[in-house]
Coordinates of C-alpha atoms and ligand atoms in Angstrom, one line a residue:
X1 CA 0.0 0.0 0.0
X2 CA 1.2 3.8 0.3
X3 CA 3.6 4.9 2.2
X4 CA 2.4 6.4 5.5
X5 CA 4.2 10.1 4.8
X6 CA 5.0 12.4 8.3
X7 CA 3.9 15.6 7.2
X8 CA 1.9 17.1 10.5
X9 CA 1.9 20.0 9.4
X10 CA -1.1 20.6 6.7
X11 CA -2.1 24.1 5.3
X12 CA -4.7 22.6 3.0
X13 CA -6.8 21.7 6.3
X14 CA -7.3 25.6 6.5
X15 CA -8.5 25.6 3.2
X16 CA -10.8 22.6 2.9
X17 CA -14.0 24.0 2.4
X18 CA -15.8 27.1 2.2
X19 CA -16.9 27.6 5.3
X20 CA -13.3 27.4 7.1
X21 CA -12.0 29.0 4.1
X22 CA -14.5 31.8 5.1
X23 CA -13.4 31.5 8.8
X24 CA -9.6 32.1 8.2
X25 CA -9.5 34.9 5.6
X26 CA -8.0 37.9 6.1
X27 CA -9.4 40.6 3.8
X28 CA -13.1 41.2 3.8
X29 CA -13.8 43.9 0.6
X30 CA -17.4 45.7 1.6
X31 CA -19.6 48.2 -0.6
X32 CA -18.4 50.5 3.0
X33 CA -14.9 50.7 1.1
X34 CA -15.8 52.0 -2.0
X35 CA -15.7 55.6 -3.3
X36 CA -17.3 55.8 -6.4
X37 CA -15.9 58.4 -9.3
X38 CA -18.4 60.2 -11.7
X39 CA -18.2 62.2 -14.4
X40 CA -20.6 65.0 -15.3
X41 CA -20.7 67.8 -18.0
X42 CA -22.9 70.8 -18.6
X43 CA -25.4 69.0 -20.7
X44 CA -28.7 67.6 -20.9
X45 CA -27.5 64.6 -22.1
X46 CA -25.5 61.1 -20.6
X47 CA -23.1 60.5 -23.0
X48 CA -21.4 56.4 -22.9
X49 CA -17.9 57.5 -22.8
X50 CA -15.7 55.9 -25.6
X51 CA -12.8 55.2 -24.0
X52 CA -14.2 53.9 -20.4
X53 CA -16.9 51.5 -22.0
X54 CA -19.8 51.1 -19.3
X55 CA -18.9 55.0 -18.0
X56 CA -20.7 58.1 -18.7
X57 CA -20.7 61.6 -18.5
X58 CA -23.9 62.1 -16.5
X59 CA -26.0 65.3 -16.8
X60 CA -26.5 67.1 -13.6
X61 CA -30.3 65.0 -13.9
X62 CA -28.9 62.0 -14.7
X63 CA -25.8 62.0 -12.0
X64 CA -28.9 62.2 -9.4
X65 CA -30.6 59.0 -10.5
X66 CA -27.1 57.3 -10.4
X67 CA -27.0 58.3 -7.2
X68 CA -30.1 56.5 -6.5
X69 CA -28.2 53.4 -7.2
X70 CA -25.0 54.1 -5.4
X71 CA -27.2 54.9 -2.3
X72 CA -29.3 51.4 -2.7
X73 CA -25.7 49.6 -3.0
X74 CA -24.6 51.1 0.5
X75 CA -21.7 52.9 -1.3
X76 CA -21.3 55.5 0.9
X77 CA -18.9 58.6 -1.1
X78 CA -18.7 59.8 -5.0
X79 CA -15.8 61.9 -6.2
X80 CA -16.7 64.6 -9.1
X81 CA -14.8 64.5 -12.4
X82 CA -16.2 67.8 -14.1
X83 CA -15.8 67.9 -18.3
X84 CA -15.8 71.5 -18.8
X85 CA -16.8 73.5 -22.3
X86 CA -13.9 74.2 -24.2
X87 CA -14.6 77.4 -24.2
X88 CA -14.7 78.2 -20.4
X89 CA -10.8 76.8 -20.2
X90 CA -8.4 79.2 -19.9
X91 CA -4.5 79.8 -18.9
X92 CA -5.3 80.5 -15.5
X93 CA -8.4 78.2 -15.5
X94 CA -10.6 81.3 -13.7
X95 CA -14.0 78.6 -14.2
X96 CA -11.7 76.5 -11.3
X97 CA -13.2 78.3 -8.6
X98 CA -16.5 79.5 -10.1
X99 CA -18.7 79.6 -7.5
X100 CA -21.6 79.3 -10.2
X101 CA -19.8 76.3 -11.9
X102 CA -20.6 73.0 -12.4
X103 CA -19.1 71.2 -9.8
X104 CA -20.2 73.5 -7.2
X105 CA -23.6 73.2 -8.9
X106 CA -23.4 69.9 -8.8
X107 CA -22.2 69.4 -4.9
X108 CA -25.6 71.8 -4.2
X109 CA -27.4 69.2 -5.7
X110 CA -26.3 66.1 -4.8
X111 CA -26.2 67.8 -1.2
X112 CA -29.3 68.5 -1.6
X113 CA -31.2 65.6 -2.8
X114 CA -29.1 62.9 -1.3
X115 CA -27.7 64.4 1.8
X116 CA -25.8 61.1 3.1
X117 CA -23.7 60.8 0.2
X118 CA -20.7 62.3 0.6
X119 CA -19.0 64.1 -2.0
X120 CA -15.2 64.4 -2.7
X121 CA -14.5 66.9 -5.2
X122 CA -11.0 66.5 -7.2
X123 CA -8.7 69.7 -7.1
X124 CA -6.7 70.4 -9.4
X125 CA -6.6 72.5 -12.9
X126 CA -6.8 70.2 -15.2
X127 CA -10.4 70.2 -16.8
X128 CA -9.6 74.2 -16.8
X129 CA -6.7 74.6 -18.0
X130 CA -6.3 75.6 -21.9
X131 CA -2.8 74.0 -21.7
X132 CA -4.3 70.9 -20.1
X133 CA -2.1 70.7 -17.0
X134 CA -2.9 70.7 -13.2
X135 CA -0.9 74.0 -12.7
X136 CA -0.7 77.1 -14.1
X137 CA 1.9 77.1 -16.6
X138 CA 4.5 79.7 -17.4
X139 CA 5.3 81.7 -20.9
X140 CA 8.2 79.3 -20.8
X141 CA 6.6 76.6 -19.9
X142 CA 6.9 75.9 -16.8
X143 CA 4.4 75.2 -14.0
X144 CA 4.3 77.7 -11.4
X145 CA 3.8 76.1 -8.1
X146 CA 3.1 78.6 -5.6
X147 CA 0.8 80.9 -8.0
X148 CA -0.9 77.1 -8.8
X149 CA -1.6 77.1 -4.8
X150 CA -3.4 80.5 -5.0
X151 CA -5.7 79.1 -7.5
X152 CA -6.0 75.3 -5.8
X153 CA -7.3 77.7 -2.7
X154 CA -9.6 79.3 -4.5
X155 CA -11.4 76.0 -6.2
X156 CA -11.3 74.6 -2.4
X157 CA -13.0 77.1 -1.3
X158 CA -15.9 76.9 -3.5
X159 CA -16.3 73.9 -3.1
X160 CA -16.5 73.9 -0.1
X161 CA -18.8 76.9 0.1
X162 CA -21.3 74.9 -2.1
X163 CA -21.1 71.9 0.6
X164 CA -18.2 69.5 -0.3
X165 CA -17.2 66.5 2.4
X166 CA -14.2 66.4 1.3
X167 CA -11.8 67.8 -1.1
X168 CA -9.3 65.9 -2.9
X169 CA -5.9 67.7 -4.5
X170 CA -4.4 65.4 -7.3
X171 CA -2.5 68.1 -9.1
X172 CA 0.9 67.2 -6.3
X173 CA 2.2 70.8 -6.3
X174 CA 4.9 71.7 -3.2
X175 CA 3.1 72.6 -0.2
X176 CA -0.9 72.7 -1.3
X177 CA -2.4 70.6 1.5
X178 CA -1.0 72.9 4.3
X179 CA -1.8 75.8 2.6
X180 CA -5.4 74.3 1.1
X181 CA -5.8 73.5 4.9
X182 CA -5.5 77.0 6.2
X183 CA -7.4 78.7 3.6
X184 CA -10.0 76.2 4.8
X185 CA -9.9 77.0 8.6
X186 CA -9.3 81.0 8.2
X187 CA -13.1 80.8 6.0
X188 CA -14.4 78.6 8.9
X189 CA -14.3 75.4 6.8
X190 CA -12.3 73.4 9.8
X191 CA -14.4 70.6 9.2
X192 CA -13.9 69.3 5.5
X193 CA -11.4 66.9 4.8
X194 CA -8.6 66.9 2.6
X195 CA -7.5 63.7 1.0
X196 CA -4.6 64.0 -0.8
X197 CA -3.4 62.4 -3.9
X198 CA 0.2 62.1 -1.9
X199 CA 2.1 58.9 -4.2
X200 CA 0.5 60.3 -7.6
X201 CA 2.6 58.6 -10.2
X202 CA 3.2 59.9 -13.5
X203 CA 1.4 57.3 -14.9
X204 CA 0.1 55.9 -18.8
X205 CA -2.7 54.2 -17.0
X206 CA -4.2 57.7 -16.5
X207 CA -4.9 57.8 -20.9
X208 CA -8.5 56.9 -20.6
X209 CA -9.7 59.3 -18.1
X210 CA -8.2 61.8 -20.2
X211 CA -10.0 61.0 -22.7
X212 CA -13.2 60.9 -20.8
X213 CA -12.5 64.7 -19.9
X214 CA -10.8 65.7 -22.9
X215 CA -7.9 66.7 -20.3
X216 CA -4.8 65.8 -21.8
X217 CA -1.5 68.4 -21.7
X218 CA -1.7 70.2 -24.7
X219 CA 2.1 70.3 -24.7
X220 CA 4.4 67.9 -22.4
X221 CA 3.6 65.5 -20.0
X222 CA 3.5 65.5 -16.0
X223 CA 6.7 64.5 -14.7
X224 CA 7.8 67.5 -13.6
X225 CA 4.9 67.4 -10.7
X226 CA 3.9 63.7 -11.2
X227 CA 6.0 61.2 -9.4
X228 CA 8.6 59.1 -11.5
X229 CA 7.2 55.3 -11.4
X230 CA 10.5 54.0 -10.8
X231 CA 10.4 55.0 -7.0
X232 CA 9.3 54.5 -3.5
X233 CA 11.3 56.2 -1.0
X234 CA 9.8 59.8 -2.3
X235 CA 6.4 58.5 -2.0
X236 CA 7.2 57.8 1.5
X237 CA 8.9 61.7 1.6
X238 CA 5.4 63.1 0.1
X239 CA 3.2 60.8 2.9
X240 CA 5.7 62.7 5.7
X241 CA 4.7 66.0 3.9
X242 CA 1.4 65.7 3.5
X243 CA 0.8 64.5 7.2
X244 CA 2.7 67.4 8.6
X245 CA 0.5 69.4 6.6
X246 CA -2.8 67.9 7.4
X247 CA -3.6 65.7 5.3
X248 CA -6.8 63.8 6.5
X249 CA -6.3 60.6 4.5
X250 CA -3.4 59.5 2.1
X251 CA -3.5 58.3 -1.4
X252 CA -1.4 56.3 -3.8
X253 CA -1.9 56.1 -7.4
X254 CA -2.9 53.9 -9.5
X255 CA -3.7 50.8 -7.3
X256 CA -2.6 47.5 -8.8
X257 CA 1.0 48.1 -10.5
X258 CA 2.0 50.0 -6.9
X259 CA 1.0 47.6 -4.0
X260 CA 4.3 48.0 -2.5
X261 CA 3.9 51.5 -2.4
X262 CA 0.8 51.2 -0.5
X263 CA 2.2 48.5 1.7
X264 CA 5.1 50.9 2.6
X265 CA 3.2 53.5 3.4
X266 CA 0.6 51.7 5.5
X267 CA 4.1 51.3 7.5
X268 CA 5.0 54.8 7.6
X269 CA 2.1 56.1 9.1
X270 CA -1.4 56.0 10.8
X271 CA -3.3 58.3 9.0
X272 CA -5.9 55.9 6.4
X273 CA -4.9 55.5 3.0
X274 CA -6.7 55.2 0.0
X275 CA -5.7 53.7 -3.2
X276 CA -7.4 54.8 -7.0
X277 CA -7.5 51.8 -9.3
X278 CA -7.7 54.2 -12.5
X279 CA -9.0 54.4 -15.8
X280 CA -5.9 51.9 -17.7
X281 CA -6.3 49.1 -14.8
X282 CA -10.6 49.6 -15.5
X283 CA -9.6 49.5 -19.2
X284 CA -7.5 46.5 -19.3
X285 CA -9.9 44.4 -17.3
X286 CA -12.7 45.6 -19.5
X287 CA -11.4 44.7 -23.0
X288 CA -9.7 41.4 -21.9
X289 CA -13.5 40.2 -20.5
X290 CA -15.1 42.1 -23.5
X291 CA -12.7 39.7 -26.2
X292 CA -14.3 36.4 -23.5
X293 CA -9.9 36.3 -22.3
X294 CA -10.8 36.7 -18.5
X295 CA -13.8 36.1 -16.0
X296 CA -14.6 40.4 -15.4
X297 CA -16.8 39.5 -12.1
X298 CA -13.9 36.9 -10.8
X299 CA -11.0 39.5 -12.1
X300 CA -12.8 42.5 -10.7
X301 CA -13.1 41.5 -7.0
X302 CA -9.4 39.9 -6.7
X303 CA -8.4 43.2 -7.9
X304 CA -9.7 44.7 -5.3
X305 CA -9.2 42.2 -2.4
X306 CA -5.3 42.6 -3.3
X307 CA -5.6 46.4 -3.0
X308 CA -6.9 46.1 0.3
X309 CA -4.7 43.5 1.3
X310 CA -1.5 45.7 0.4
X311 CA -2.9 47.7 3.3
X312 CA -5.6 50.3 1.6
X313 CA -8.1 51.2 3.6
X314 CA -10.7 52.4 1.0
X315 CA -10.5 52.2 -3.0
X316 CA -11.7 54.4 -5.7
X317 CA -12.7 52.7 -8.3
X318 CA -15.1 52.7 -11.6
X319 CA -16.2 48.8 -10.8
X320 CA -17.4 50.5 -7.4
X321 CA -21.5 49.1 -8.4
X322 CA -20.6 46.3 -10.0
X323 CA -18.3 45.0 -7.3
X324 CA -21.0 46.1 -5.0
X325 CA -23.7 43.9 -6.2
X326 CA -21.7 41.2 -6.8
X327 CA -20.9 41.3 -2.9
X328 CA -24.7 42.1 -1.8
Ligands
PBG1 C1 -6.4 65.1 -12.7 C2 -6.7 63.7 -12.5 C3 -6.3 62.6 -13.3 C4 -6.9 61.5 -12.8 C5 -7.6 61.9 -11.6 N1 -7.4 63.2 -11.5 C6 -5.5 62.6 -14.6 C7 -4.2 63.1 -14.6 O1 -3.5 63.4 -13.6 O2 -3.7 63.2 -15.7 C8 -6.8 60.1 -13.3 C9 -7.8 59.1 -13.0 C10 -7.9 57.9 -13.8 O3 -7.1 57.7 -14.7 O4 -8.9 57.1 -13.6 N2 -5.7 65.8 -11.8

């Protein structure tokens, strides 16, 4: 007969069936961990966007009946990704801190008809900016950092003046949260967040959403304010930064390629830490289960179980409903 084998130890015994399985895991991915990015424009319309299939650019109507949805799924916070009119952008992207402009419009009105959502505006210059960078950029083209920061302020402010939770700078200039933070408390605003975009990578994951927005540098790319992907160290640097500046929660970006970056920083500090599985990662997973290469439901929450389990706290992320029901 077989040979009798001493092997006493047995990690499969963990792992026999679902129900111990169940008992011994580790990471538990909820619709509580979600934040859930939308995109709106000044329009009647919801437009599928082309380059995100299963994404659209809401109308201020339609982003409310969305929300309808995100509310039944228990996800508990949107972020607002404004397109704005071509013709409204402009060098120092002035329509950033419109008090009257979409986003603010938009925060009234999500405010008010779903006042448990909370909203998390991005800012940064972007959408605004006729040279289609988050700063202000310079007749020799550079971006100006500090006179950036004046303008970040401003677009804070009204946000926060039209009701916003939380505001969220992605645009990684020198020294915006402590300043964003003090323009907050001198107007009184001492109790919206800021969650900053601290490990922002300069990153070709990002293409899609740029094409959703039609926010793409007109000239250049990111890298002077973007972080180079080939490090970690200054992404620990920026989480030091931002915490002594009071940042509220700290976020790497993207997600999947940079789980040791979220790892390390879950070891450098305390403060939560978010993690944005962007446009590309959404992109890839889409077209592979589109051309019937991988299982999208099975790929989808593995995804986001290993982005937790490098230590993120709470995930942006486009599959935010769908991972949602698939966990209800
Ligand atoms: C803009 C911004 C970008 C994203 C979020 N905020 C694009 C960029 O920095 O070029 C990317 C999100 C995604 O790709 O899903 N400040």
């Amino acid at each position: 007969g077989p040979k009798v084998m001493n092997i006493p130890i047995r990690p499969r015994r963990n792992r026999k069936t679902e129900v111990i399985r169940s008992l011994c895991r580790e990471t538990l991915l909820s619709p509580a961990d979600f934040i859930y990015p939308v995109f709106l424009h000044d329009a009647p319309t919801n437009d599928a966007i082309d380059s995100m299939p299963g994404c659209h650019r809401w109308s201020l109507e339609g982003l409310l009946t969305e929300l309808d949805e995100i509310e039944r799924l228990q996800i508990g916070a949107v972020v607002l990704f404004p397109a704005i009119d071509d013709a409204l952008k402009t060098p120092r992207a002035e329509e950033s801190y419109n008090p009257d402009g979409l986003v603010p419009r938009a925060i009234r009105a999500i405010k008010e008809s779903h006042p448990d959502i909370m909203v998390i505006t991005d800012v940064a210059l972007d959408p605004y900016n006729s040279d289609g960078h988050d700063g202000i950029v310079s007749e020799n083209g550079r971006i100006r950092n500090d006179k950036t920061i004046d303008v970040l302020c401003n677009q804070a402010l009204s946000h926060a003046i039209a009701g916003a939770d939380i505001v969220a700078p992605s645009d990684m200039m020198d020294g915006r949260v402590g300043m964003i933070r003090n323009a907050l408390d001198t107007e009184g605003f001492k109790d919206v967040s800021i969650l900053a975009y601290t490990a922002k990578y300069a990153s070709a994951f990002y293409g899609p959403f740029r094409g959703a927005l039609d926010s793409a540098p007109k000239s250049g790319d990111k890298k002077t304010y973007q972080m180079d992907y080939a490090n970690i160290r200054e992404a620990i640097r920026e989480a030091h930064l931002d915490e002594d500046e009071g940042a509220d929660i700290l976020m790497v970006k993207p997600a999947g390629a940079y789980l040791d970056v979220i790892h390390r920083m879950r070891e450098s500090t305390h403060l939560p830490i978010a993690a944005y599985q962007v446009s590309g990662e959404y992109l890839m997973i889409k077209s592979a289960a589109a051309a019937g290469w991988l299982d999208e439901e099975k790929i989808v929450l593995e995804t986001l179980t290993s982005i937790k389990r490098a230590g993120a706290d709470m995930i942006l992320t486009y599959f935010a409903k769908a991972a949602a029901r698939l966990l209800h």
